[in-house]
Amino acid sequence: MGTIIPINNTALRLPSYYSDDTVRKVARKVTVKGALRALDTFQAFKERFRTEEDVLHEIFVARIGTSETRCPGCGHQALLSYKRIAHTKQYQCKYCKSKVSPLKGTPIGGTHLPLDKVFECIWKMLTSGGHPVTGAEIQREYGWKISTAWALLHKLRKDWMGVINMSFAFDKYEEVEMDEVYITTEIPEGQKNEKLKRGPESQRQVKVFTISGRKSGVFKAIVSMEINTATAVAALHRAGVTQYNSIKTDEKSIYPRLEEYGFEHAACNHNKKQYVGDENAHTNTLEGGHALMKTGYIWVHKGITRKYVTSYLYETAFRLSVRNKSKMSVIDLMLENLSPLF
């Protein structure tokens, strides 16, 4: 069911939940990319995820997968045999009466919050621009307790966005930029009585390696205990960078030794005001990511604790990795990443 719209020799099918107004906006576009951009609005989002039941059904269908998936109890097609139990967040097979919870095993499993509002929070996180969403903003919007809003955002950042972002892969022969950045946090509880150090070794500084693919657009942030060649190599391996990738860095002394570990390497020298070196070596892509991190943490969050810095980094890295994708396709990606029910 739905509406078929021919666009540039391509048949685009819009599901029936979209309004006539949205369908007309899409039909006016002359390219598929423009049509998808027309669906990338809050109006289209609310038409798709109108109620809690709509959200629960989307999660259920995403976790069931294909129409070939069978009920483990009776063998009937799961998409046809399972129906929602009224006033609950569970589905039951009409043949063998076995029950499943679509939310179990997901980052929002066990929540008692309205699911349509939870997905609105996800939409806000994806469309908030340079300033990340805070718990106080969610509290004002929906009237929840600040602790509830804060816990929800951290679950979404770490257990959903972070897991997906770390699964993104760089292209095989892609040029990859690498740099280090220091994130200012609150002083750890056990070190507040110590004399405050200055510079990169300060108790307030968290050391982070940032890695970005120029072609794929994938952006990853890896927290490190130290900044040296060995930890740089470990960060590259954890991010999924291979010896097929060419590494572009600045002039810091730890990076030339990457060649000893089998990586192809080129650098620019910022000390000599060289911002693009030989072999197109620069870190300009990463500098923009660093600016987004620091403005969000300093201007919006007003400081973060070392315990939760990884969670905030996951959100920033994920948003940078999907910056060129439509927001609706990113939500589809998040749904597809959920583990199968059976």
JSON list of C-alpha atoms in Angstrom, two decimals, residues 104-274:
[
{"chain": "A", "resi": 104, "resn": "LYS", "atom": "CA", "xyz": [13.92, -6.12, 25.03]},
{"chain": "A", "resi": 105, "resn": "GLY", "atom": "CA", "xyz": [17.63, -6.02, 24.28]},
{"chain": "A", "resi": 106, "resn": "THR", "atom": "CA", "xyz": [17.51, -2.53, 22.77]},
{"chain": "A", "resi": 107, "resn": "PRO", "atom": "CA", "xyz": [19.03, 0.70, 24.17]},
{"chain": "A", "resi": 108, "resn": "ILE", "atom": "CA", "xyz": [15.52, 1.80, 25.20]},
{"chain": "A", "resi": 109, "resn": "GLY", "atom": "CA", "xyz": [14.44, -1.54, 26.64]},
{"chain": "A", "resi": 110, "resn": "GLY", "atom": "CA", "xyz": [12.57, -1.27, 29.91]},
{"chain": "A", "resi": 111, "resn": "THR", "atom": "CA", "xyz": [11.68, 2.40, 29.45]},
{"chain": "A", "resi": 112, "resn": "HIS", "atom": "CA", "xyz": [8.29, 3.63, 30.59]},
{"chain": "A", "resi": 113, "resn": "LEU", "atom": "CA", "xyz": [8.56, 6.84, 28.58]},
{"chain": "A", "resi": 114, "resn": "PRO", "atom": "CA", "xyz": [6.27, 7.39, 25.57]},
{"chain": "A", "resi": 115, "resn": "LEU", "atom": "CA", "xyz": [8.10, 5.92, 22.59]},
{"chain": "A", "resi": 116, "resn": "ASP", "atom": "CA", "xyz": [6.98, 8.66, 20.20]},
{"chain": "A", "resi": 117, "resn": "LYS", "atom": "CA", "xyz": [8.61, 11.23, 22.51]},
{"chain": "A", "resi": 118, "resn": "VAL", "atom": "CA", "xyz": [11.76, 9.10, 22.74]},
{"chain": "A", "resi": 119, "resn": "PHE", "atom": "CA", "xyz": [12.04, 9.14, 18.94]},
{"chain": "A", "resi": 120, "resn": "GLU", "atom": "CA", "xyz": [11.43, 12.89, 18.95]},
{"chain": "A", "resi": 121, "resn": "CYS", "atom": "CA", "xyz": [14.52, 13.12, 21.18]},
{"chain": "A", "resi": 122, "resn": "ILE", "atom": "CA", "xyz": [16.48, 11.17, 18.58]},
{"chain": "A", "resi": 123, "resn": "TRP", "atom": "CA", "xyz": [15.27, 13.54, 15.86]},
{"chain": "A", "resi": 124, "resn": "LYS", "atom": "CA", "xyz": [16.33, 16.53, 17.97]},
{"chain": "A", "resi": 125, "resn": "MET", "atom": "CA", "xyz": [19.79, 15.02, 18.48]},
{"chain": "A", "resi": 126, "resn": "LEU", "atom": "CA", "xyz": [20.21, 14.52, 14.72]},
{"chain": "A", "resi": 127, "resn": "THR", "atom": "CA", "xyz": [18.98, 17.98, 13.73]},
{"chain": "A", "resi": 128, "resn": "SER", "atom": "CA", "xyz": [20.33, 20.18, 16.53]},
{"chain": "A", "resi": 129, "resn": "GLY", "atom": "CA", "xyz": [23.13, 21.64, 14.38]},
{"chain": "A", "resi": 130, "resn": "GLY", "atom": "CA", "xyz": [26.30, 22.65, 16.17]},
{"chain": "A", "resi": 131, "resn": "HIS", "atom": "CA", "xyz": [24.79, 22.58, 19.64]},
{"chain": "A", "resi": 132, "resn": "PRO", "atom": "CA", "xyz": [23.99, 19.16, 21.18]},
{"chain": "A", "resi": 133, "resn": "VAL", "atom": "CA", "xyz": [20.74, 18.47, 22.99]},
{"chain": "A", "resi": 134, "resn": "THR", "atom": "CA", "xyz": [20.89, 18.65, 26.78]},
{"chain": "A", "resi": 135, "resn": "GLY", "atom": "CA", "xyz": [18.88, 16.98, 29.51]},
{"chain": "A", "resi": 136, "resn": "ALA", "atom": "CA", "xyz": [17.58, 20.37, 30.65]},
{"chain": "A", "resi": 137, "resn": "GLU", "atom": "CA", "xyz": [16.18, 21.05, 27.17]},
{"chain": "A", "resi": 138, "resn": "ILE", "atom": "CA", "xyz": [14.34, 17.70, 27.16]},
{"chain": "A", "resi": 139, "resn": "GLN", "atom": "CA", "xyz": [13.06, 18.39, 30.67]},
{"chain": "A", "resi": 140, "resn": "ARG", "atom": "CA", "xyz": [11.56, 21.72, 29.60]},
{"chain": "A", "resi": 141, "resn": "GLU", "atom": "CA", "xyz": [10.06, 20.22, 26.43]},
{"chain": "A", "resi": 142, "resn": "TYR", "atom": "CA", "xyz": [8.34, 17.16, 27.91]},
{"chain": "A", "resi": 143, "resn": "GLY", "atom": "CA", "xyz": [8.12, 17.83, 31.65]},
{"chain": "A", "resi": 144, "resn": "TRP", "atom": "CA", "xyz": [10.22, 14.81, 32.62]},
{"chain": "A", "resi": 145, "resn": "LYS", "atom": "CA", "xyz": [12.57, 14.73, 35.59]},
{"chain": "A", "resi": 146, "resn": "ILE", "atom": "CA", "xyz": [16.06, 15.98, 34.72]},
{"chain": "A", "resi": 147, "resn": "SER", "atom": "CA", "xyz": [17.53, 12.64, 35.82]},
{"chain": "A", "resi": 148, "resn": "THR", "atom": "CA", "xyz": [15.17, 10.79, 33.45]},
{"chain": "A", "resi": 149, "resn": "ALA", "atom": "CA", "xyz": [16.01, 13.02, 30.48]},
{"chain": "A", "resi": 150, "resn": "TRP", "atom": "CA", "xyz": [19.75, 12.82, 31.23]},
{"chain": "A", "resi": 151, "resn": "ALA", "atom": "CA", "xyz": [19.72, 9.00, 31.51]},
{"chain": "A", "resi": 152, "resn": "LEU", "atom": "CA", "xyz": [17.78, 8.64, 28.24]},
{"chain": "A", "resi": 153, "resn": "LEU", "atom": "CA", "xyz": [20.21, 10.83, 26.30]},
{"chain": "A", "resi": 154, "resn": "HIS", "atom": "CA", "xyz": [23.20, 8.89, 27.62]},
{"chain": "A", "resi": 155, "resn": "LYS", "atom": "CA", "xyz": [21.61, 5.58, 26.59]},
{"chain": "A", "resi": 156, "resn": "LEU", "atom": "CA", "xyz": [20.99, 6.90, 23.11]},
{"chain": "A", "resi": 157, "resn": "ARG", "atom": "CA", "xyz": [24.52, 8.29, 22.83]},
{"chain": "A", "resi": 158, "resn": "LYS", "atom": "CA", "xyz": [26.50, 5.33, 24.13]},
{"chain": "A", "resi": 159, "resn": "ASP", "atom": "CA", "xyz": [24.43, 2.22, 23.48]},
{"chain": "A", "resi": 160, "resn": "TRP", "atom": "CA", "xyz": [22.88, 3.18, 20.13]},
{"chain": "A", "resi": 161, "resn": "MET", "atom": "CA", "xyz": [24.81, 5.91, 18.34]},
{"chain": "A", "resi": 162, "resn": "GLY", "atom": "CA", "xyz": [28.19, 4.79, 19.66]},
{"chain": "A", "resi": 163, "resn": "VAL", "atom": "CA", "xyz": [27.72, 1.14, 18.71]},
{"chain": "A", "resi": 164, "resn": "ILE", "atom": "CA", "xyz": [26.61, 2.05, 15.19]},
{"chain": "A", "resi": 165, "resn": "ASN", "atom": "CA", "xyz": [29.43, 4.55, 14.65]},
{"chain": "A", "resi": 166, "resn": "MET", "atom": "CA", "xyz": [32.13, 2.07, 15.68]},
{"chain": "A", "resi": 167, "resn": "SER", "atom": "CA", "xyz": [30.69, -0.39, 13.14]},
{"chain": "A", "resi": 168, "resn": "PHE", "atom": "CA", "xyz": [31.17, 2.05, 10.26]},
{"chain": "A", "resi": 169, "resn": "ALA", "atom": "CA", "xyz": [34.05, 0.98, 7.99]},
{"chain": "A", "resi": 170, "resn": "PHE", "atom": "CA", "xyz": [36.55, 3.09, 6.07]},
{"chain": "A", "resi": 171, "resn": "ASP", "atom": "CA", "xyz": [36.94, 2.40, 2.37]},
{"chain": "A", "resi": 172, "resn": "LYS", "atom": "CA", "xyz": [39.82, 0.06, 1.56]},
{"chain": "A", "resi": 173, "resn": "TYR", "atom": "CA", "xyz": [42.19, 2.53, -0.17]},
{"chain": "A", "resi": 174, "resn": "GLU", "atom": "CA", "xyz": [40.79, 5.68, 1.40]},
{"chain": "A", "resi": 175, "resn": "GLU", "atom": "CA", "xyz": [42.90, 8.56, 2.66]},
{"chain": "A", "resi": 176, "resn": "VAL", "atom": "CA", "xyz": [42.41, 8.91, 6.42]},
{"chain": "A", "resi": 177, "resn": "GLU", "atom": "CA", "xyz": [43.20, 11.96, 8.55]},
{"chain": "A", "resi": 178, "resn": "MET", "atom": "CA", "xyz": [44.41, 11.54, 12.12]},
{"chain": "A", "resi": 179, "resn": "ASP", "atom": "CA", "xyz": [44.95, 14.09, 14.87]},
{"chain": "A", "resi": 180, "resn": "GLU", "atom": "CA", "xyz": [44.84, 14.41, 18.64]},
{"chain": "A", "resi": 181, "resn": "VAL", "atom": "CA", "xyz": [42.64, 16.71, 20.69]},
{"chain": "A", "resi": 182, "resn": "TYR", "atom": "CA", "xyz": [42.41, 17.47, 24.40]},
{"chain": "A", "resi": 183, "resn": "ILE", "atom": "CA", "xyz": [38.93, 17.72, 25.95]},
{"chain": "A", "resi": 184, "resn": "THR", "atom": "CA", "xyz": [38.62, 19.76, 29.16]},
{"chain": "A", "resi": 185, "resn": "THR", "atom": "CA", "xyz": [36.60, 18.02, 31.87]},
{"chain": "A", "resi": 186, "resn": "GLU", "atom": "CA", "xyz": [35.98, 18.42, 35.56]},
{"chain": "A", "resi": 187, "resn": "ILE", "atom": "CA", "xyz": [38.81, 17.34, 37.86]},
{"chain": "A", "resi": 188, "resn": "PRO", "atom": "CA", "xyz": [38.41, 13.65, 38.88]},
{"chain": "A", "resi": 189, "resn": "GLU", "atom": "CA", "xyz": [37.11, 13.18, 42.43]},
{"chain": "A", "resi": 190, "resn": "GLY", "atom": "CA", "xyz": [40.27, 11.55, 43.76]},
{"chain": "A", "resi": 191, "resn": "GLN", "atom": "CA", "xyz": [42.58, 14.28, 42.40]},
{"chain": "A", "resi": 192, "resn": "LYS", "atom": "CA", "xyz": [40.84, 17.45, 43.57]},
{"chain": "A", "resi": 193, "resn": "ASN", "atom": "CA", "xyz": [43.29, 17.95, 46.43]},
{"chain": "A", "resi": 194, "resn": "GLU", "atom": "CA", "xyz": [46.35, 17.59, 44.20]},
{"chain": "A", "resi": 195, "resn": "LYS", "atom": "CA", "xyz": [48.17, 20.57, 42.71]},
{"chain": "A", "resi": 196, "resn": "LEU", "atom": "CA", "xyz": [46.62, 21.37, 39.34]},
{"chain": "A", "resi": 197, "resn": "LYS", "atom": "CA", "xyz": [49.00, 20.71, 36.47]},
{"chain": "A", "resi": 198, "resn": "ARG", "atom": "CA", "xyz": [49.00, 22.84, 33.35]},
{"chain": "A", "resi": 199, "resn": "GLY", "atom": "CA", "xyz": [48.99, 21.93, 29.70]},
{"chain": "A", "resi": 200, "resn": "PRO", "atom": "CA", "xyz": [48.20, 18.53, 28.14]},
{"chain": "A", "resi": 201, "resn": "GLU", "atom": "CA", "xyz": [49.13, 16.66, 31.33]},
{"chain": "A", "resi": 202, "resn": "SER", "atom": "CA", "xyz": [46.57, 18.54, 33.45]},
{"chain": "A", "resi": 203, "resn": "GLN", "atom": "CA", "xyz": [44.17, 16.45, 35.50]},
{"chain": "A", "resi": 204, "resn": "ARG", "atom": "CA", "xyz": [41.34, 18.16, 33.58]},
{"chain": "A", "resi": 205, "resn": "GLN", "atom": "CA", "xyz": [42.51, 17.06, 30.13]},
{"chain": "A", "resi": 206, "resn": "VAL", "atom": "CA", "xyz": [41.23, 13.90, 28.42]},
{"chain": "A", "resi": 207, "resn": "LYS", "atom": "CA", "xyz": [43.40, 12.78, 25.50]},
{"chain": "A", "resi": 208, "resn": "VAL", "atom": "CA", "xyz": [41.50, 11.79, 22.36]},
{"chain": "A", "resi": 209, "resn": "PHE", "atom": "CA", "xyz": [42.62, 10.56, 18.93]},
{"chain": "A", "resi": 210, "resn": "THR", "atom": "CA", "xyz": [40.29, 11.62, 16.12]},
{"chain": "A", "resi": 211, "resn": "ILE", "atom": "CA", "xyz": [40.20, 9.79, 12.78]},
{"chain": "A", "resi": 212, "resn": "SER", "atom": "CA", "xyz": [38.23, 10.76, 9.68]},
{"chain": "A", "resi": 213, "resn": "GLY", "atom": "CA", "xyz": [37.86, 9.22, 6.22]},
{"chain": "A", "resi": 214, "resn": "ARG", "atom": "CA", "xyz": [37.91, 11.72, 3.37]},
{"chain": "A", "resi": 215, "resn": "LYS", "atom": "CA", "xyz": [35.76, 9.66, 1.00]},
{"chain": "A", "resi": 216, "resn": "SER", "atom": "CA", "xyz": [33.43, 7.74, 3.32]},
{"chain": "A", "resi": 217, "resn": "GLY", "atom": "CA", "xyz": [32.99, 10.66, 5.74]},
{"chain": "A", "resi": 218, "resn": "VAL", "atom": "CA", "xyz": [33.32, 8.29, 8.72]},
{"chain": "A", "resi": 219, "resn": "PHE", "atom": "CA", "xyz": [34.50, 10.09, 11.87]},
{"chain": "A", "resi": 220, "resn": "LYS", "atom": "CA", "xyz": [35.72, 8.29, 14.98]},
{"chain": "A", "resi": 221, "resn": "ALA", "atom": "CA", "xyz": [36.99, 9.48, 18.36]},
{"chain": "A", "resi": 222, "resn": "ILE", "atom": "CA", "xyz": [39.12, 7.16, 20.52]},
{"chain": "A", "resi": 223, "resn": "VAL", "atom": "CA", "xyz": [39.96, 8.08, 24.13]},
{"chain": "A", "resi": 224, "resn": "SER", "atom": "CA", "xyz": [43.58, 7.28, 25.00]},
{"chain": "A", "resi": 225, "resn": "MET", "atom": "CA", "xyz": [45.56, 7.23, 28.24]},
{"chain": "A", "resi": 226, "resn": "GLU", "atom": "CA", "xyz": [48.68, 8.61, 26.55]},
{"chain": "A", "resi": 227, "resn": "ILE", "atom": "CA", "xyz": [49.60, 10.30, 23.27]},
{"chain": "A", "resi": 228, "resn": "ASN", "atom": "CA", "xyz": [52.42, 8.29, 21.68]},
{"chain": "A", "resi": 229, "resn": "THR", "atom": "CA", "xyz": [53.06, 6.10, 18.65]},
{"chain": "A", "resi": 230, "resn": "ALA", "atom": "CA", "xyz": [51.91, 2.87, 20.29]},
{"chain": "A", "resi": 231, "resn": "THR", "atom": "CA", "xyz": [48.58, 4.34, 21.42]},
{"chain": "A", "resi": 232, "resn": "ALA", "atom": "CA", "xyz": [48.13, 5.95, 17.99]},
{"chain": "A", "resi": 233, "resn": "VAL", "atom": "CA", "xyz": [48.55, 2.55, 16.32]},
{"chain": "A", "resi": 234, "resn": "ALA", "atom": "CA", "xyz": [46.11, 1.00, 18.81]},
{"chain": "A", "resi": 235, "resn": "ALA", "atom": "CA", "xyz": [43.57, 3.74, 18.03]},
{"chain": "A", "resi": 236, "resn": "LEU", "atom": "CA", "xyz": [43.93, 3.13, 14.28]},
{"chain": "A", "resi": 237, "resn": "HIS", "atom": "CA", "xyz": [43.33, -0.60, 14.72]},
{"chain": "A", "resi": 238, "resn": "ARG", "atom": "CA", "xyz": [40.35, -0.02, 17.01]},
{"chain": "A", "resi": 239, "resn": "ALA", "atom": "CA", "xyz": [38.84, 2.37, 14.47]},
{"chain": "A", "resi": 240, "resn": "GLY", "atom": "CA", "xyz": [39.22, -0.22, 11.70]},
{"chain": "A", "resi": 241, "resn": "VAL", "atom": "CA", "xyz": [41.99, 1.51, 9.72]},
{"chain": "A", "resi": 242, "resn": "THR", "atom": "CA", "xyz": [44.22, -0.90, 7.79]},
{"chain": "A", "resi": 243, "resn": "GLN", "atom": "CA", "xyz": [47.60, -0.74, 6.08]},
{"chain": "A", "resi": 244, "resn": "TYR", "atom": "CA", "xyz": [45.76, -0.15, 2.79]},
{"chain": "A", "resi": 245, "resn": "ASN", "atom": "CA", "xyz": [44.74, 3.32, 4.03]},
{"chain": "A", "resi": 246, "resn": "SER", "atom": "CA", "xyz": [47.02, 6.34, 3.68]},
{"chain": "A", "resi": 247, "resn": "ILE", "atom": "CA", "xyz": [47.35, 8.30, 6.95]},
{"chain": "A", "resi": 248, "resn": "LYS", "atom": "CA", "xyz": [47.51, 12.12, 6.83]},
{"chain": "A", "resi": 249, "resn": "THR", "atom": "CA", "xyz": [48.59, 13.95, 9.99]},
{"chain": "A", "resi": 250, "resn": "ASP", "atom": "CA", "xyz": [50.24, 17.11, 11.27]},
{"chain": "A", "resi": 251, "resn": "GLU", "atom": "CA", "xyz": [53.91, 17.45, 12.27]},
{"chain": "A", "resi": 252, "resn": "LYS", "atom": "CA", "xyz": [53.70, 15.85, 15.74]},
{"chain": "A", "resi": 253, "resn": "SER", "atom": "CA", "xyz": [56.68, 13.57, 16.31]},
{"chain": "A", "resi": 254, "resn": "ILE", "atom": "CA", "xyz": [54.65, 10.44, 17.14]},
{"chain": "A", "resi": 255, "resn": "TYR", "atom": "CA", "xyz": [53.23, 10.08, 13.62]},
{"chain": "A", "resi": 256, "resn": "PRO", "atom": "CA", "xyz": [56.29, 9.48, 11.35]},
{"chain": "A", "resi": 257, "resn": "ARG", "atom": "CA", "xyz": [56.89, 6.19, 13.17]},
{"chain": "A", "resi": 258, "resn": "LEU", "atom": "CA", "xyz": [53.55, 4.89, 11.89]},
{"chain": "A", "resi": 259, "resn": "GLU", "atom": "CA", "xyz": [55.50, 3.74, 8.81]},
{"chain": "A", "resi": 260, "resn": "GLU", "atom": "CA", "xyz": [57.32, 1.24, 11.05]},
{"chain": "A", "resi": 261, "resn": "TYR", "atom": "CA", "xyz": [53.93, -0.41, 11.63]},
{"chain": "A", "resi": 262, "resn": "GLY", "atom": "CA", "xyz": [53.18, -0.71, 7.92]},
{"chain": "A", "resi": 263, "resn": "PHE", "atom": "CA", "xyz": [51.09, 2.43, 7.42]},
{"chain": "A", "resi": 264, "resn": "GLU", "atom": "CA", "xyz": [51.63, 4.83, 4.54]},
{"chain": "A", "resi": 265, "resn": "HIS", "atom": "CA", "xyz": [52.07, 8.29, 6.05]},
{"chain": "A", "resi": 266, "resn": "ALA", "atom": "CA", "xyz": [52.30, 11.94, 4.96]},
{"chain": "A", "resi": 267, "resn": "ALA", "atom": "CA", "xyz": [52.23, 15.10, 7.07]},
{"chain": "A", "resi": 268, "resn": "CYS", "atom": "CA", "xyz": [51.85, 18.85, 6.94]},
{"chain": "A", "resi": 269, "resn": "ASN", "atom": "CA", "xyz": [53.79, 21.21, 9.21]},
{"chain": "A", "resi": 270, "resn": "HIS", "atom": "CA", "xyz": [51.57, 23.68, 11.07]},
{"chain": "A", "resi": 271, "resn": "ASN", "atom": "CA", "xyz": [54.60, 25.19, 12.85]},
{"chain": "A", "resi": 272, "resn": "LYS", "atom": "CA", "xyz": [55.82, 26.44, 9.48]},
{"chain": "A", "resi": 273, "resn": "LYS", "atom": "CA", "xyz": [52.31, 27.59, 8.54]},
{"chain": "A", "resi": 274, "resn": "GLN", "atom": "CA", "xyz": [52.04, 24.74, 6.06]}
]
